[in-house]
């Protein structure tokens, strides 16, 4: 796995007003934290960060973060949380967690569907993707870019469950129940709304953020 290089600048100001001024200068306020370091408040160039997000997405994003300041340092980090404005246009705040390449992490990885199922092609059924991302636990270097699921063999009524997905040695999908990832439903069920992963995510995970980050992201 290649680490993506990203530049950052250490900052000493915090709070809503300081964050608003940064965004006015096309900068993104952020924080870097980890079990073996004190939190470092940083700012990022919006255009540089946006290019990375557009090229690589935000899931499983591992970076070599070069922090300029009184004591320049480089940290290996993962993007833990990215806060956007209500319209999903402006970056509000970025949280980065320092990681150890030899320690397992929990990462959300996008699901990619391969092929057209028999139930859709021959029976007029509809493919429903229940989970568009799956959480995996692995070392950073073993993190897959995507989870490919071949659905060509699925007939109407068939489904693929999490326990049937093998990502190889060293990569696990934690789960308490054998939940459905993708299924083929009859034509008359096609009007039912497709379940999005966002509706299924743990609320505590979605709410995870530092108090400073939450304050800075609020106008």
mmCIF file of N, CA and C in Angstrom, residues 15-76:
data_model
loop_
_atom_site.group_PDB
_atom_site.id
_atom_site.type_symbol
_atom_site.label_atom_id
_atom_site.label_comp_id
_atom_site.label_asym_id
_atom_site.label_seq_id
_atom_site.Cartn_x
_atom_site.Cartn_y
_atom_site.Cartn_z
ATOM 1 N N UNK A 15 -11.458 27.252 17.612
ATOM 2 C CA UNK A 15 -12.767 27.843 17.825
ATOM 3 C C UNK A 15 -13.462 28.167 16.519
ATOM 4 N N UNK A 16 -14.738 28.552 16.638
ATOM 5 C CA UNK A 16 -15.567 28.786 15.453
ATOM 6 C C UNK A 16 -15.047 29.926 14.590
ATOM 7 N N UNK A 17 -14.653 31.028 15.242
ATOM 8 C CA UNK A 17 -14.183 32.174 14.476
ATOM 9 C C UNK A 17 -12.917 31.871 13.706
ATOM 10 N N UNK A 18 -11.966 31.204 14.359
ATOM 11 C CA UNK A 18 -10.704 30.862 13.700
ATOM 12 C C UNK A 18 -10.936 29.894 12.546
ATOM 13 N N UNK A 19 -11.819 28.925 12.756
ATOM 14 C CA UNK A 19 -12.113 27.959 11.693
ATOM 15 C C UNK A 19 -12.769 28.642 10.504
ATOM 16 N N UNK A 20 -13.660 29.583 10.781
ATOM 17 C CA UNK A 20 -14.337 30.304 9.706
ATOM 18 C C UNK A 20 -13.345 31.133 8.885
ATOM 19 N N UNK A 21 -12.388 31.753 9.574
ATOM 20 C CA UNK A 21 -11.376 32.536 8.855
ATOM 21 C C UNK A 21 -10.493 31.644 7.999
ATOM 22 N N UNK A 22 -10.164 30.468 8.501
ATOM 23 C CA UNK A 22 -9.363 29.525 7.718
ATOM 24 C C UNK A 22 -10.089 29.123 6.443
ATOM 25 N N UNK A 23 -11.355 28.772 6.582
ATOM 26 C CA UNK A 23 -12.110 28.355 5.402
ATOM 27 C C UNK A 23 -12.248 29.495 4.402
ATOM 28 N N UNK A 24 -12.277 30.738 4.910
ATOM 29 C CA UNK A 24 -12.317 31.888 4.017
ATOM 30 C C UNK A 24 -11.046 32.037 3.205
ATOM 31 N N UNK A 25 -9.952 31.464 3.706
ATOM 32 C CA UNK A 25 -8.668 31.485 3.003
ATOM 33 C C UNK A 25 -8.435 30.198 2.202
ATOM 34 N N UNK A 26 -9.497 29.437 1.967
ATOM 35 C CA UNK A 26 -9.420 28.180 1.227
ATOM 36 C C UNK A 26 -8.558 27.148 1.956
ATOM 37 N N UNK A 27 -8.673 27.140 3.276
ATOM 38 C CA UNK A 27 -7.979 26.167 4.105
ATOM 39 C C UNK A 27 -9.014 25.369 4.900
ATOM 40 N N UNK A 28 -8.628 24.167 5.293
ATOM 41 C CA UNK A 28 -9.510 23.293 6.064
ATOM 42 C C UNK A 28 -8.918 23.099 7.455
ATOM 43 N N UNK A 29 -9.650 23.412 8.521
ATOM 44 C CA UNK A 29 -9.157 23.110 9.862
ATOM 45 C C UNK A 29 -9.197 21.608 10.114
ATOM 46 N N UNK A 30 -8.219 21.135 10.866
ATOM 47 C CA UNK A 30 -8.175 19.708 11.163
ATOM 48 C C UNK A 30 -7.434 19.442 12.456
ATOM 49 N N UNK A 31 -7.423 18.189 12.860
ATOM 50 C CA UNK A 31 -6.714 17.777 14.062
ATOM 51 C C UNK A 31 -6.096 16.407 13.812
ATOM 52 N N UNK A 32 -4.911 16.205 14.380
ATOM 53 C CA UNK A 32 -4.220 14.914 14.317
ATOM 54 C C UNK A 32 -4.088 14.411 15.741
ATOM 55 N N UNK A 33 -4.489 13.164 15.989
ATOM 56 C CA UNK A 33 -4.411 12.624 17.334
ATOM 57 C C UNK A 33 -4.046 11.147 17.273
ATOM 58 N N UNK A 34 -3.644 10.614 18.401
ATOM 59 C CA UNK A 34 -3.278 9.206 18.464
ATOM 60 C C UNK A 34 -2.922 8.828 19.880
ATOM 61 N N UNK A 35 -2.798 7.528 20.153
ATOM 62 C CA UNK A 35 -2.541 7.065 21.518
ATOM 63 C C UNK A 35 -1.162 7.443 22.046
ATOM 64 N N UNK A 36 -0.231 7.752 21.146
ATOM 65 C CA UNK A 36 1.143 8.035 21.569
ATOM 66 C C UNK A 36 1.560 9.469 21.261
ATOM 67 N N UNK A 37 0.598 10.366 21.141
ATOM 68 C CA UNK A 37 0.922 11.753 20.822
ATOM 69 C C UNK A 37 -0.138 12.685 21.383
ATOM 70 N N UNK A 38 0.269 13.919 21.617
ATOM 71 C CA UNK A 38 -0.694 14.952 21.987
ATOM 72 C C UNK A 38 -1.391 15.439 20.722
ATOM 73 N N UNK A 39 -2.660 15.794 20.803
ATOM 74 C CA UNK A 39 -3.360 16.282 19.608
ATOM 75 C C UNK A 39 -2.666 17.508 19.019
ATOM 76 N N UNK A 40 -2.622 17.554 17.695
ATOM 77 C CA UNK A 40 -2.014 18.677 16.981
ATOM 78 C C UNK A 40 -3.078 19.295 16.086
ATOM 79 N N UNK A 41 -3.336 20.578 16.273
ATOM 80 C CA UNK A 41 -4.278 21.289 15.420
ATOM 81 C C UNK A 41 -3.562 21.696 14.136
ATOM 82 N N UNK A 42 -4.170 21.430 12.991
ATOM 83 C CA UNK A 42 -3.530 21.704 11.710
ATOM 84 C C UNK A 42 -4.508 22.400 10.763
ATOM 85 N N UNK A 43 -3.957 22.914 9.680
ATOM 86 C CA UNK A 43 -4.772 23.425 8.577
ATOM 87 C C UNK A 43 -4.263 22.798 7.288
ATOM 88 N N UNK A 44 -5.174 22.583 6.339
ATOM 89 C CA UNK A 44 -4.867 21.917 5.079
ATOM 90 C C UNK A 44 -5.266 22.811 3.923
ATOM 91 N N UNK A 45 -4.516 22.718 2.828
ATOM 92 C CA UNK A 45 -4.898 23.422 1.615
ATOM 93 C C UNK A 45 -6.091 22.704 0.991
ATOM 94 N N UNK A 46 -7.169 23.428 0.778
ATOM 95 C CA UNK A 46 -8.399 22.810 0.280
ATOM 96 C C UNK A 46 -8.206 22.147 -1.074
ATOM 97 N N UNK A 47 -7.522 22.806 -1.996
ATOM 98 C CA UNK A 47 -7.369 22.249 -3.346
ATOM 99 C C UNK A 47 -6.538 20.973 -3.331
ATOM 100 N N UNK A 48 -5.483 20.937 -2.522
ATOM 101 C CA UNK A 48 -4.647 19.735 -2.432
ATOM 102 C C UNK A 48 -5.436 18.576 -1.836
ATOM 103 N N UNK A 49 -6.162 18.857 -0.777
ATOM 104 C CA UNK A 49 -6.950 17.810 -0.133
ATOM 105 C C UNK A 49 -8.083 17.338 -1.039
ATOM 106 N N UNK A 50 -8.735 18.266 -1.711
ATOM 107 C CA UNK A 50 -9.853 17.916 -2.591
ATOM 108 C C UNK A 50 -9.407 17.004 -3.725
ATOM 109 N N UNK A 51 -8.220 17.239 -4.267
ATOM 110 C CA UNK A 51 -7.710 16.385 -5.345
ATOM 111 C C UNK A 51 -7.532 14.947 -4.859
ATOM 112 N N UNK A 52 -7.019 14.797 -3.646
ATOM 113 C CA UNK A 52 -6.840 13.457 -3.085
ATOM 114 C C UNK A 52 -8.183 12.768 -2.899
ATOM 115 N N UNK A 53 -9.148 13.491 -2.353
ATOM 116 C CA UNK A 53 -10.477 12.910 -2.116
ATOM 117 C C UNK A 53 -11.137 12.506 -3.427
ATOM 118 N N UNK A 54 -11.011 13.340 -4.450
ATOM 119 C CA UNK A 54 -11.618 13.021 -5.743
ATOM 120 C C UNK A 54 -10.945 11.820 -6.401
ATOM 121 N N UNK A 55 -9.638 11.695 -6.216
ATOM 122 C CA UNK A 55 -8.897 10.588 -6.830
ATOM 123 C C UNK A 55 -9.053 9.278 -6.063
ATOM 124 N N UNK A 56 -9.084 9.360 -4.722
ATOM 125 C CA UNK A 56 -9.021 8.151 -3.902
ATOM 126 C C UNK A 56 -10.237 7.925 -3.018
ATOM 127 N N UNK A 57 -11.122 8.898 -2.911
ATOM 128 C CA UNK A 57 -12.246 8.741 -2.002
ATOM 129 C C UNK A 57 -11.816 8.965 -0.564
ATOM 130 N N UNK A 58 -12.721 8.720 0.364
ATOM 131 C CA UNK A 58 -12.424 8.950 1.778
ATOM 132 C C UNK A 58 -12.347 7.656 2.576
ATOM 133 N N UNK A 59 -12.790 6.545 2.018
ATOM 134 C CA UNK A 59 -12.762 5.268 2.733
ATOM 135 C C UNK A 59 -11.362 4.670 2.679
ATOM 136 N N UNK A 60 -10.853 4.267 3.841
ATOM 137 C CA UNK A 60 -9.542 3.640 3.879
ATOM 138 C C UNK A 60 -8.447 4.532 3.339
ATOM 139 N N UNK A 61 -8.493 5.808 3.687
ATOM 140 C CA UNK A 61 -7.525 6.771 3.163
ATOM 141 C C UNK A 61 -6.361 6.896 4.148
ATOM 142 N N UNK A 62 -5.206 6.368 3.749
ATOM 143 C CA UNK A 62 -4.003 6.413 4.576
ATOM 144 C C UNK A 62 -3.028 7.418 3.976
ATOM 145 N N UNK A 63 -2.445 8.229 4.842
ATOM 146 C CA UNK A 63 -1.622 9.330 4.358
ATOM 147 C C UNK A 63 -0.321 9.468 5.133
ATOM 148 N N UNK A 64 0.673 10.015 4.444
ATOM 149 C CA UNK A 64 1.887 10.494 5.089
ATOM 150 C C UNK A 64 1.711 11.998 5.231
ATOM 151 N N UNK A 65 1.396 12.437 6.435
ATOM 152 C CA UNK A 65 1.035 13.830 6.678
ATOM 153 C C UNK A 65 2.269 14.598 7.153
ATOM 154 N N UNK A 66 2.735 15.510 6.319
ATOM 155 C CA UNK A 66 3.897 16.338 6.646
ATOM 156 C C UNK A 66 3.409 17.632 7.277
ATOM 157 N N UNK A 67 3.715 17.795 8.561
ATOM 158 C CA UNK A 67 3.212 18.934 9.325
ATOM 159 C C UNK A 67 4.316 19.968 9.489
ATOM 160 N N UNK A 68 4.095 21.142 8.937
ATOM 161 C CA UNK A 68 5.043 22.247 9.068
ATOM 162 C C UNK A 68 4.702 23.059 10.313
ATOM 163 N N UNK A 69 5.752 23.515 11.009
ATOM 164 C CA UNK A 69 5.549 24.311 12.204
ATOM 165 C C UNK A 69 6.858 24.531 12.913
ATOM 166 N N UNK A 70 6.789 24.884 14.199
ATOM 167 C CA UNK A 70 8.008 25.097 14.978
ATOM 168 C C UNK A 70 8.841 23.826 15.064
ATOM 169 N N UNK A 71 8.174 22.693 15.117
ATOM 170 C CA UNK A 71 8.865 21.399 15.144
ATOM 171 C C UNK A 71 8.274 20.525 14.042
ATOM 172 N N UNK A 72 8.754 20.679 12.801
ATOM 173 C CA UNK A 72 8.204 19.908 11.673
ATOM 174 C C UNK A 72 8.243 18.410 11.951
ATOM 175 N N UNK A 73 7.202 17.729 11.543
ATOM 176 C CA UNK A 73 7.114 16.289 11.762
ATOM 177 C C UNK A 73 6.246 15.657 10.689
ATOM 178 N N UNK A 74 6.454 14.374 10.484
ATOM 179 C CA UNK A 74 5.648 13.616 9.529
ATOM 180 C C UNK A 74 4.988 12.461 10.264
ATOM 181 N N UNK A 75 3.683 12.330 10.095
ATOM 182 C CA UNK A 75 2.919 11.292 10.772
ATOM 183 C C UNK A 75 2.223 10.407 9.740
ATOM 184 N N UNK A 76 2.212 9.108 10.013
ATOM 185 C CA UNK A 76 1.402 8.187 9.214
ATOM 186 C C UNK A 76 0.017 8.159 9.838
#
